[in-house]
Coordinates of C-alpha atoms and ligand atoms in Angstrom, one line a residue:
M9 CA 0.0 0.0 0.0
E10 CA 1.2 3.5 -0.8
Q11 CA 2.5 5.4 2.2
K12 CA 0.5 8.6 2.9
S13 CA 2.6 11.7 3.2
I14 CA 0.3 13.1 5.8
L15 CA -1.4 11.4 8.7
Y16 CA -4.6 12.9 10.1
E17 CA -5.9 12.0 13.5
R18 CA -8.5 13.4 15.9
V19 CA -7.3 13.5 19.5
G20 CA -10.0 15.0 21.7
R21 CA -10.8 18.4 20.2
A22 CA -7.4 18.5 18.3
A23 CA -6.8 17.6 14.7
V24 CA -3.3 16.2 14.7
I25 CA -1.6 16.5 11.3
T26 CA 1.6 14.5 11.1
I27 CA 4.0 15.0 8.2
N28 CA 5.0 11.4 7.4
R29 CA 8.2 11.0 5.3
P30 CA 10.5 10.1 8.2
E31 CA 13.0 8.5 5.7
R32 CA 13.4 12.0 4.2
L33 CA 13.2 13.7 7.6
N34 CA 9.7 14.8 6.5
A35 CA 10.9 17.0 3.7
L36 CA 8.1 18.9 2.0
D37 CA 7.5 17.6 -1.5
S38 CA 4.5 18.3 -3.7
S39 CA 2.5 15.4 -2.3
V40 CA 3.1 16.6 1.3
L41 CA 1.9 20.1 0.3
R42 CA -1.2 18.8 -1.5
E43 CA -2.1 16.4 1.4
L44 CA -1.5 19.1 4.0
D45 CA -3.8 21.4 2.3
S46 CA -6.5 18.7 2.1
A47 CA -6.0 17.8 5.9
L48 CA -6.5 21.5 6.7
S49 CA -9.8 21.5 4.8
T50 CA -10.9 18.4 6.9
A51 CA -10.0 20.2 10.1
E52 CA -11.7 23.4 9.0
A53 CA -15.0 21.6 8.2
D54 CA -15.1 19.6 11.5
R55 CA -17.0 21.7 14.0
E56 CA -15.6 19.6 16.9
V57 CA -12.1 20.6 16.0
A58 CA -10.9 23.4 18.2
A59 CA -7.3 23.6 17.1
V60 CA -4.9 22.0 14.6
V61 CA -1.5 20.5 15.6
I62 CA 1.2 20.1 13.0
T63 CA 4.1 17.8 13.8
G64 CA 6.6 15.4 12.1
A65 CA 6.8 11.6 12.1
G66 CA 9.8 9.8 13.5
E67 CA 12.4 10.7 16.1
K68 CA 14.6 13.2 14.3
A69 CA 12.6 15.8 12.5
F70 CA 9.7 18.2 12.4
V71 CA 10.4 19.0 8.8
A72 CA 14.0 19.2 7.4
G73 CA 13.0 21.6 4.6
A74 CA 11.5 21.6 1.2
D75 CA 12.5 18.6 -0.8
I76 CA 16.0 19.3 -2.1
T77 CA 15.5 16.8 -5.0
E78 CA 12.6 18.9 -6.2
I79 CA 14.5 22.2 -5.6
S80 CA 17.5 20.9 -7.7
K81 CA 15.3 20.7 -10.8
L82 CA 13.8 24.2 -10.6
D83 CA 14.5 27.0 -13.1
V84 CA 13.4 30.7 -13.0
I85 CA 9.9 29.9 -14.3
T86 CA 9.1 26.8 -12.2
A87 CA 10.8 28.3 -9.1
K88 CA 8.3 31.1 -8.9
D89 CA 5.3 28.7 -9.1
F90 CA 7.1 26.5 -6.5
A91 CA 7.5 29.4 -4.1
E92 CA 4.0 30.8 -4.6
R93 CA 2.5 27.4 -4.0
G94 CA 4.3 27.0 -0.6
Q95 CA 3.6 30.6 0.3
S96 CA -0.1 30.2 -0.4
L97 CA -0.4 27.1 1.8
F98 CA 1.5 28.8 4.6
N99 CA -0.6 31.9 4.2
R100 CA -3.6 29.7 4.6
I101 CA -2.1 28.4 7.9
E102 CA -1.3 31.9 9.2
K103 CA -4.9 33.0 8.5
F104 CA -6.6 29.7 9.6
R105 CA -9.8 30.2 11.5
K106 CA -8.8 27.8 14.2
L107 CA -5.6 27.9 16.2
V108 CA -2.7 26.1 14.6
I109 CA 0.1 24.9 16.8
A110 CA 3.5 23.7 15.6
A111 CA 4.6 20.8 17.8
V112 CA 8.3 21.0 16.8
N113 CA 9.8 17.6 17.6
G114 CA 13.3 17.8 15.9
Y115 CA 14.9 19.5 12.9
A116 CA 12.8 22.5 11.6
L117 CA 15.0 23.7 8.8
G118 CA 14.3 25.8 5.7
G119 CA 10.7 25.1 4.7
G120 CA 10.3 23.4 8.1
S121 CA 11.2 26.6 9.9
E122 CA 9.0 28.5 7.6
L123 CA 6.1 26.1 8.3
A124 CA 6.7 26.7 12.1
W125 CA 6.8 30.5 11.6
A126 CA 3.4 30.4 9.8
C127 CA 1.7 28.6 12.7
H128 CA 0.1 30.7 15.4
I129 CA 2.0 29.1 18.3
R130 CA 5.2 27.0 18.4
I131 CA 6.0 24.5 21.2
A132 CA 9.3 22.8 20.8
S133 CA 10.9 19.8 22.3
R134 CA 14.4 20.2 23.8
N135 CA 16.0 18.5 20.8
A136 CA 14.4 20.8 18.3
K137 CA 16.7 22.7 15.9
F138 CA 15.7 25.7 13.8
G139 CA 17.5 27.3 10.9
Q140 CA 17.2 28.8 7.4
P141 CA 20.1 27.0 5.6
E142 CA 19.0 27.9 2.1
V143 CA 22.2 30.0 1.5
N144 CA 24.1 26.7 1.8
L145 CA 22.2 25.5 -1.3
G146 CA 22.7 28.7 -3.3
I147 CA 19.1 29.9 -2.8
I148 CA 17.1 32.0 -0.4
P149 CA 14.0 31.1 1.7
G150 CA 11.0 31.0 -0.6
Y151 CA 8.1 29.9 1.6
G152 CA 7.8 33.2 3.5
G153 CA 10.9 32.9 5.7
T154 CA 12.4 36.3 4.9
Q155 CA 9.1 38.0 5.7
R156 CA 7.8 36.1 8.7
L157 CA 11.1 35.6 10.5
A158 CA 11.9 39.3 10.2
R159 CA 8.5 40.2 11.7
L160 CA 8.8 37.6 14.4
A161 CA 12.4 38.0 15.5
G162 CA 13.3 41.5 14.1
R163 CA 15.6 42.5 11.3
G164 CA 18.9 41.8 13.0
V165 CA 18.1 38.2 14.2
A166 CA 16.4 37.3 10.9
T167 CA 19.4 38.7 8.8
E168 CA 21.9 36.7 10.9
L169 CA 20.0 33.5 10.7
I170 CA 19.2 33.8 7.0
I171 CA 22.6 34.9 5.8
T172 CA 24.7 32.5 8.0
G173 CA 22.4 29.5 7.6
A174 CA 23.2 28.8 11.3
Q175 CA 21.1 26.3 13.3
I176 CA 19.8 27.3 16.7
D177 CA 18.6 25.0 19.4
A178 CA 15.2 25.2 21.2
E179 CA 16.5 27.2 24.2
K180 CA 18.1 29.8 21.9
A181 CA 14.8 29.9 19.9
L182 CA 13.0 30.5 23.2
S183 CA 15.4 33.3 24.1
L184 CA 14.6 35.0 20.7
R185 CA 10.9 34.5 21.3
L186 CA 10.6 32.3 18.3
V187 CA 8.9 29.6 20.3
N188 CA 6.3 29.9 23.1
S189 CA 7.8 27.1 25.3
V190 CA 10.3 24.3 25.3
V191 CA 9.5 20.9 26.9
D192 CA 11.0 17.5 27.2
K193 CA 10.4 15.3 24.1
A194 CA 8.0 13.0 26.0
E195 CA 6.1 16.0 27.2
L196 CA 5.6 17.6 23.8
M197 CA 2.3 16.2 22.7
P198 CA 0.8 16.2 26.2
A199 CA 1.7 19.9 26.5
V200 CA 0.2 20.7 23.1
L201 CA -2.9 18.7 23.8
K202 CA -3.4 20.4 27.2
L203 CA -3.2 23.8 25.4
V204 CA -5.9 22.6 22.9
E205 CA -8.1 21.5 25.8
T206 CA -7.8 24.9 27.4
I207 CA -8.8 26.6 24.1
S208 CA -11.7 24.2 23.6
E209 CA -13.3 25.7 26.7
K210 CA -13.3 29.2 25.3
A211 CA -16.0 30.8 23.0
P212 CA -15.0 29.4 19.6
F213 CA -16.2 32.4 17.6
A214 CA -14.3 34.8 19.9
V215 CA -11.2 32.7 19.4
R216 CA -11.6 33.0 15.7
L217 CA -12.0 36.8 15.8
A218 CA -9.0 37.1 18.1
L219 CA -6.8 35.2 15.7
Q220 CA -8.1 37.5 12.9
A221 CA -7.4 40.6 14.9
I222 CA -3.8 39.5 15.9
D223 CA -3.1 38.7 12.2
A224 CA -4.0 42.3 11.4
A225 CA -1.1 43.4 13.7
F226 CA 1.3 41.7 11.2
Q227 CA -0.3 42.9 8.1
L228 CA -1.4 46.5 8.7
P229 CA -0.1 49.8 10.2
Q230 CA -1.2 50.1 13.8
D231 CA -4.0 52.7 13.2
E232 CA -5.6 50.4 10.6
G233 CA -5.1 47.4 12.9
M234 CA -7.0 49.3 15.6
R235 CA -9.9 49.8 13.3
V236 CA -10.0 46.1 12.5
E237 CA -9.9 45.4 16.2
S238 CA -12.9 47.7 17.0
Q239 CA -14.9 46.2 14.2
L240 CA -14.2 42.6 15.3
F241 CA -14.8 43.6 18.9
A242 CA -18.2 45.0 17.8
L243 CA -18.9 41.7 15.9
S244 CA -18.1 39.7 19.1
C245 CA -20.6 41.8 21.0
G246 CA -23.4 40.8 18.6
T247 CA -23.0 37.1 19.3
S248 CA -25.1 34.9 21.5
D249 CA -21.8 33.8 23.1
H250 CA -21.3 37.4 24.3
K251 CA -24.7 37.3 26.1
E252 CA -23.9 33.8 27.4
G253 CA -20.4 34.6 28.6
T254 CA -21.3 37.8 30.4
T255 CA -24.5 36.3 31.9
A256 CA -22.7 33.1 33.0
F257 CA -20.1 35.3 34.8
L258 CA -22.7 37.3 36.6
E259 CA -24.7 34.2 37.5
K260 CA -21.5 32.5 38.7
R261 CA -21.8 29.5 36.5
K262 CA -19.9 27.9 33.5
P263 CA -20.9 29.3 30.1
V264 CA -22.4 27.0 27.5
W265 CA -21.1 28.2 24.1
Q266 CA -23.2 28.2 20.9
G267 CA -20.2 29.1 18.7
A268 CA -22.1 32.1 17.3
Ligands
LIG16 N1 15.2 17.2 1.1 C1 15.3 16.0 0.6 N2 15.9 15.0 1.3 C2 16.3 15.3 2.6 C3 16.2 16.6 3.1 C4 15.6 17.6 2.3 N3 15.4 18.8 2.8 N4 16.7 16.6 4.4 C5 17.1 15.3 4.6 N5 16.9 14.6 3.5 C6 17.2 13.1 3.4 C7 18.7 12.9 3.3 O1 19.2 13.2 1.9 C8 18.9 11.5 3.7 O2 18.5 10.7 2.6 P1 19.3 9.3 2.3 O3 19.1 8.4 3.5 O4 18.8 8.8 1.0 O5 20.8 9.7 2.2 C9 17.8 11.3 4.7 O6 16.9 12.4 4.5 C10 18.3 11.4 6.1 O7 19.1 12.6 6.3 P2 20.6 12.6 6.7 O8 21.2 13.8 6.1 O9 21.3 11.3 6.5 O10 20.4 12.8 8.3 P3 21.5 13.5 9.3 O11 21.0 13.2 10.6 O12 22.9 13.1 9.0 O13 21.4 15.1 9.0 C11 20.2 17.2 8.6 C12 20.2 15.8 9.3 C13 18.8 17.8 8.8 C14 21.3 18.0 9.3 C15 20.5 17.0 7.1 O14 19.6 16.0 6.6 C16 20.3 18.2 6.3 O15 21.1 19.1 6.3 N6 19.1 18.3 5.5 C17 18.9 19.4 4.6 C18 18.4 20.6 5.4 C19 18.2 21.8 4.4 O16 19.1 22.3 3.8 N7 16.9 22.2 4.4 C20 16.5 23.3 3.6 C21 16.1 22.9 2.2 S1 15.6 24.4 1.3

């Protein structure tokens, strides 16, 4: 039977998406990108899914980059399509309506780092390693790395990482605020699933609006971002969950969310 490049599993309210090419350290080839896109659609359509978790199969890697065999065959024309395809998938992740958590369980290099940067939250195991080694291959990041890393870590850190191709470990990534937390390898999935459990108790539509408002902070000047925030805040106050959440607080009981 043909091996699937992506495994999809429901664990409680989480959709766990595992990139499954361990023999290639989960390198992103075109079938991974296609199946990842389709797994995201499954998670999006499932109302029981509160958050998506992306991780890598095997002991060594989250994702060790875009597939170098595919990259070696690119020319000026096909490279643009190649980059835009990856960018569009990672943009979809960044703007996803449900929380997306990268559970970084090993090497996250090149396209693997770029995938992690596109997720809303990154939790890393102690053995995780991050880097943008594209300059070692005579290319630059093409799946959003130059843009997202510069926004996440600032210009100096992004420049150093991208033009040296250096790898940094999980603790260093934490000190640069590139990851939210670092845990022992055995604790990675329990920690991520605990976070998903916490989120599943919150008003789902409010979570979605909050993700949208935070995204505006990365896309827009602050004054425009403020306008987006006040519009989304107003929208949240028109929901039945707003009535339920505030009433439940005043009645000293747990809210029962409608998701609208
Ligand atoms: N694309 C395609 N194949 C890859 C790959 C990638 N990005 N990363 C790893 N592989 C393959 C290796 O070629 C090797 O295949 P083989 O068994 O047929 O020789 C296999 O995965 C295992 O990797 P290996 O290099 O033997 O593991 P290692 O533990 O010695 O080294 C890394 C791990 C991550 C340091 C090393 O694999 C590496 O540098 N990978 C490329 C990272 C990179 O440049 N990514 C950015 C791409 S734009």
